[in-house]
Amino acid sequence: QVQLVESGGGSVQAGGSLRLSCAASGYTNKAYCMAWFRQRPGKEREAVARSSTRDGSTYVYDSMKGRFTASQDNAKNTLYLQMNSLKSEDTAMYYCAAHLLGSGVCWSSAGRYDYWGQGTQVTVSS
């Protein structure tokens, strides 16, 4: 069974930085798509970044580009999210998620993900 454990959340002032980590366990020899989602108060869960364990590629979704960077360490089965120049609107619960990469498509929709971590809270004060 795949398990995902996030860490690195916390409280920071606007303009500050945080680095989130997602450690995965229980992976088989197949490739997975790993992703960061966030859920802001009163909002739907939205994709932040994704990566493929098949080729190590990463992608940050448009609204976060330039401030957020995703990276992965395949040897450790860990996905990272470096968040810089944080804004109050980045305040959210951040979740790590994964699904088998089977078709080669790494989805942006939360409903496509089978495995979820418990989330880590990020609070940005202005």
PDB file of C-alpha atoms in Angstrom:
ATOM      1  CA  GLN A   1       0.000   0.000   0.000  1.00  0.00           C
ATOM      2  CA  VAL A   2       1.354   3.391  -0.990  1.00  0.00           C
ATOM      3  CA  GLN A   3       1.749   5.848   1.850  1.00  0.00           C
ATOM      4  CA  LEU A   4       2.611   9.508   1.514  1.00  0.00           C
ATOM      5  CA  VAL A   5       3.845  11.651   4.356  1.00  0.00           C
ATOM      6  CA  GLU A   6       4.185  15.409   3.995  1.00  0.00           C
ATOM      7  CA  SER A   7       6.334  17.653   6.123  1.00  0.00           C
ATOM      8  CA  GLY A   8       7.722  21.167   6.091  1.00  0.00           C
ATOM      9  CA  GLY A   9       4.617  23.273   6.510  1.00  0.00           C
ATOM     10  CA  GLY A  10       4.388  26.095   8.992  1.00  0.00           C
ATOM     11  CA  SER A  11       3.800  29.779   9.462  1.00  0.00           C
ATOM     12  CA  VAL A  12       5.796  32.365   7.592  1.00  0.00           C
ATOM     13  CA  GLN A  13       5.535  36.043   6.787  1.00  0.00           C
ATOM     14  CA  ALA A  14       4.716  37.240   3.303  1.00  0.00           C
ATOM     15  CA  GLY A  15       7.798  37.178   1.124  1.00  0.00           C
ATOM     16  CA  GLY A  16       9.257  34.243   2.992  1.00  0.00           C
ATOM     17  CA  SER A  17      10.005  30.714   1.853  1.00  0.00           C
ATOM     18  CA  LEU A  18       9.129  27.179   2.829  1.00  0.00           C
ATOM     19  CA  ARG A  19      10.159  23.789   1.508  1.00  0.00           C
ATOM     20  CA  LEU A  20       7.667  20.966   1.639  1.00  0.00           C
ATOM     21  CA  SER A  21       8.641  17.320   1.446  1.00  0.00           C
ATOM     22  CA  CYS A  22       6.577  14.277   0.560  1.00  0.00           C
ATOM     23  CA  ALA A  23       8.070  10.914   1.380  1.00  0.00           C
ATOM     24  CA  ALA A  24       6.492   7.966  -0.390  1.00  0.00           C
ATOM     25  CA  SER A  25       6.625   4.354   0.661  1.00  0.00           C
ATOM     26  CA  GLY A  26       5.092   1.167  -0.679  1.00  0.00           C
ATOM     27  CA  TYR A  27       5.844   1.917  -4.319  1.00  0.00           C
ATOM     28  CA  THR A  28       6.069  -1.019  -6.679  1.00  0.00           C
ATOM     29  CA  ASN A  29       8.512  -1.127  -9.593  1.00  0.00           C
ATOM     30  CA  LYS A  30       6.018   0.779 -11.746  1.00  0.00           C
ATOM     31  CA  ALA A  31       6.186   4.481 -12.458  1.00  0.00           C
ATOM     32  CA  TYR A  32       4.063   6.974 -10.570  1.00  0.00           C
ATOM     33  CA  CYS A  33       2.930  10.509 -10.985  1.00  0.00           C
ATOM     34  CA  MET A  34       3.362  12.494  -7.795  1.00  0.00           C
ATOM     35  CA  ALA A  35       1.775  15.859  -7.264  1.00  0.00           C
ATOM     36  CA  TRP A  36       1.216  18.679  -4.846  1.00  0.00           C
ATOM     37  CA  PHE A  37      -2.279  19.991  -4.386  1.00  0.00           C
ATOM     38  CA  ARG A  38      -3.512  22.697  -2.098  1.00  0.00           C
ATOM     39  CA  GLN A  39      -6.857  23.578  -0.665  1.00  0.00           C
ATOM     40  CA  ARG A  40      -7.442  27.127   0.420  1.00  0.00           C
ATOM     41  CA  PRO A  41     -10.295  27.995   2.779  1.00  0.00           C
ATOM     42  CA  GLY A  42     -13.583  27.855   0.916  1.00  0.00           C
ATOM     43  CA  LYS A  43     -11.913  26.768  -2.312  1.00  0.00           C
ATOM     44  CA  GLU A  44     -11.640  23.526  -4.226  1.00  0.00           C
ATOM     45  CA  ARG A  45      -8.474  21.521  -4.179  1.00  0.00           C
ATOM     46  CA  GLU A  46      -6.120  22.732  -6.921  1.00  0.00           C
ATOM     47  CA  ALA A  47      -3.017  21.298  -8.496  1.00  0.00           C
ATOM     48  CA  VAL A  48       0.231  23.044  -7.658  1.00  0.00           C
ATOM     49  CA  ALA A  49       2.933  20.880  -9.229  1.00  0.00           C
ATOM     50  CA  ARG A  50       3.523  17.357 -10.472  1.00  0.00           C
ATOM     51  CA  SER A  51       6.369  15.033 -11.293  1.00  0.00           C
ATOM     52  CA  SER A  52       6.924  11.683 -12.931  1.00  0.00           C
ATOM     53  CA  THR A  53       9.043   8.992 -11.349  1.00  0.00           C
ATOM     54  CA  ARG A  54       9.502   7.540 -14.843  1.00  0.00           C
ATOM     55  CA  ASP A  55      11.677  10.317 -16.192  1.00  0.00           C
ATOM     56  CA  GLY A  56      12.046  12.769 -13.321  1.00  0.00           C
ATOM     57  CA  SER A  57      10.214  15.517 -15.149  1.00  0.00           C
ATOM     58  CA  THR A  58       8.460  18.148 -13.076  1.00  0.00           C
ATOM     59  CA  TYR A  59       5.867  20.775 -13.827  1.00  0.00           C
ATOM     60  CA  VAL A  60       4.540  23.701 -11.858  1.00  0.00           C
ATOM     61  CA  TYR A  61       1.109  24.975 -12.740  1.00  0.00           C
ATOM     62  CA  ASP A  62       0.838  28.443 -14.224  1.00  0.00           C
ATOM     63  CA  SER A  63      -0.335  30.496 -11.279  1.00  0.00           C
ATOM     64  CA  MET A  64       2.593  29.316  -9.175  1.00  0.00           C
ATOM     65  CA  LYS A  65       5.307  29.440 -11.824  1.00  0.00           C
ATOM     66  CA  GLY A  66       8.218  31.647 -10.997  1.00  0.00           C
ATOM     67  CA  ARG A  67       7.711  31.292  -7.255  1.00  0.00           C
ATOM     68  CA  PHE A  68       7.355  27.551  -6.719  1.00  0.00           C
ATOM     69  CA  THR A  69       9.735  24.819  -7.831  1.00  0.00           C
ATOM     70  CA  ALA A  70       9.129  21.078  -7.704  1.00  0.00           C
ATOM     71  CA  SER A  71      11.883  18.513  -7.555  1.00  0.00           C
ATOM     72  CA  GLN A  72      12.175  14.858  -6.729  1.00  0.00           C
ATOM     73  CA  ASP A  73      14.736  12.472  -5.365  1.00  0.00           C
ATOM     74  CA  ASN A  74      13.905   9.095  -6.855  1.00  0.00           C
ATOM     75  CA  ALA A  75      16.406   7.314  -4.648  1.00  0.00           C
ATOM     76  CA  LYS A  76      14.446   8.507  -1.623  1.00  0.00           C
ATOM     77  CA  ASN A  77      11.000   8.412  -3.285  1.00  0.00           C
ATOM     78  CA  THR A  78      10.600  11.986  -2.131  1.00  0.00           C
ATOM     79  CA  LEU A  79       8.944  14.928  -3.822  1.00  0.00           C
ATOM     80  CA  TYR A  80       9.789  18.465  -2.802  1.00  0.00           C
ATOM     81  CA  LEU A  81       8.077  21.799  -3.249  1.00  0.00           C
ATOM     82  CA  GLN A  82      10.191  24.893  -2.785  1.00  0.00           C
ATOM     83  CA  MET A  83       7.953  27.886  -2.257  1.00  0.00           C
ATOM     84  CA  ASN A  84       9.457  31.356  -2.462  1.00  0.00           C
ATOM     85  CA  SER A  85       7.992  34.851  -2.281  1.00  0.00           C
ATOM     86  CA  LEU A  86       5.017  33.484  -0.416  1.00  0.00           C
ATOM     87  CA  LYS A  87       1.817  35.501  -0.381  1.00  0.00           C
ATOM     88  CA  SER A  88      -1.113  35.453   1.983  1.00  0.00           C
ATOM     89  CA  GLU A  89      -3.175  33.795  -0.725  1.00  0.00           C
ATOM     90  CA  ASP A  90      -0.830  30.819  -0.603  1.00  0.00           C
ATOM     91  CA  THR A  91      -2.263  30.004   2.808  1.00  0.00           C
ATOM     92  CA  ALA A  92      -3.710  26.528   2.435  1.00  0.00           C
ATOM     93  CA  MET A  93      -3.466  22.905   3.380  1.00  0.00           C
ATOM     94  CA  TYR A  94      -0.955  21.336   1.034  1.00  0.00           C
ATOM     95  CA  TYR A  95      -1.386  17.705   0.073  1.00  0.00           C
ATOM     96  CA  CYS A  96       0.845  15.228  -1.655  1.00  0.00           C
ATOM     97  CA  ALA A  97      -0.833  12.742  -3.976  1.00  0.00           C
ATOM     98  CA  ALA A  98       0.135   9.946  -6.338  1.00  0.00           C
ATOM     99  CA  HIS A  99      -1.278   7.691  -9.022  1.00  0.00           C
ATOM    100  CA  LEU A 100       0.182   5.001 -11.223  1.00  0.00           C
ATOM    101  CA  LEU A 101       1.550   6.489 -14.407  1.00  0.00           C
ATOM    102  CA  GLY A 102       0.219   3.642 -16.540  1.00  0.00           C
ATOM    103  CA  SER A 103      -0.829   5.565 -19.663  1.00  0.00           C
ATOM    104  CA  GLY A 104       1.992   8.046 -19.291  1.00  0.00           C
ATOM    105  CA  VAL A 105      -0.355  10.890 -18.459  1.00  0.00           C
ATOM    106  CA  CYS A 106       0.193  12.774 -15.243  1.00  0.00           C
ATOM    107  CA  TRP A 107      -3.204  14.185 -14.321  1.00  0.00           C
ATOM    108  CA  SER A 108      -4.024  17.597 -12.906  1.00  0.00           C
ATOM    109  CA  SER A 109      -7.399  16.564 -11.533  1.00  0.00           C
ATOM    110  CA  ALA A 110      -7.479  15.549  -7.889  1.00  0.00           C
ATOM    111  CA  GLY A 111     -10.039  12.863  -8.657  1.00  0.00           C
ATOM    112  CA  ARG A 112      -7.466  10.948 -10.672  1.00  0.00           C
ATOM    113  CA  TYR A 113      -5.185  10.421  -7.716  1.00  0.00           C
ATOM    114  CA  ASP A 114      -5.465   7.262  -5.688  1.00  0.00           C
ATOM    115  CA  TYR A 115      -3.088   7.992  -2.845  1.00  0.00           C
ATOM    116  CA  TRP A 116      -3.046  11.008  -0.570  1.00  0.00           C
ATOM    117  CA  GLY A 117      -1.032  12.228   2.345  1.00  0.00           C
ATOM    118  CA  GLN A 118      -2.551  13.768   5.442  1.00  0.00           C
ATOM    119  CA  GLY A 119      -1.601  17.288   4.404  1.00  0.00           C
ATOM    120  CA  THR A 120       0.596  19.969   5.871  1.00  0.00           C
ATOM    121  CA  GLN A 121      -0.639  23.451   6.720  1.00  0.00           C
ATOM    122  CA  VAL A 122       1.022  26.519   5.257  1.00  0.00           C
ATOM    123  CA  THR A 123       0.040  29.862   6.741  1.00  0.00           C
ATOM    124  CA  VAL A 124       1.374  33.091   5.292  1.00  0.00           C
ATOM    125  CA  SER A 125       0.782  36.258   7.238  1.00  0.00           C
ATOM    126  CA  SER A 126       0.935  39.691   5.660  1.00  0.00           C
TER     127      SER A 126
END
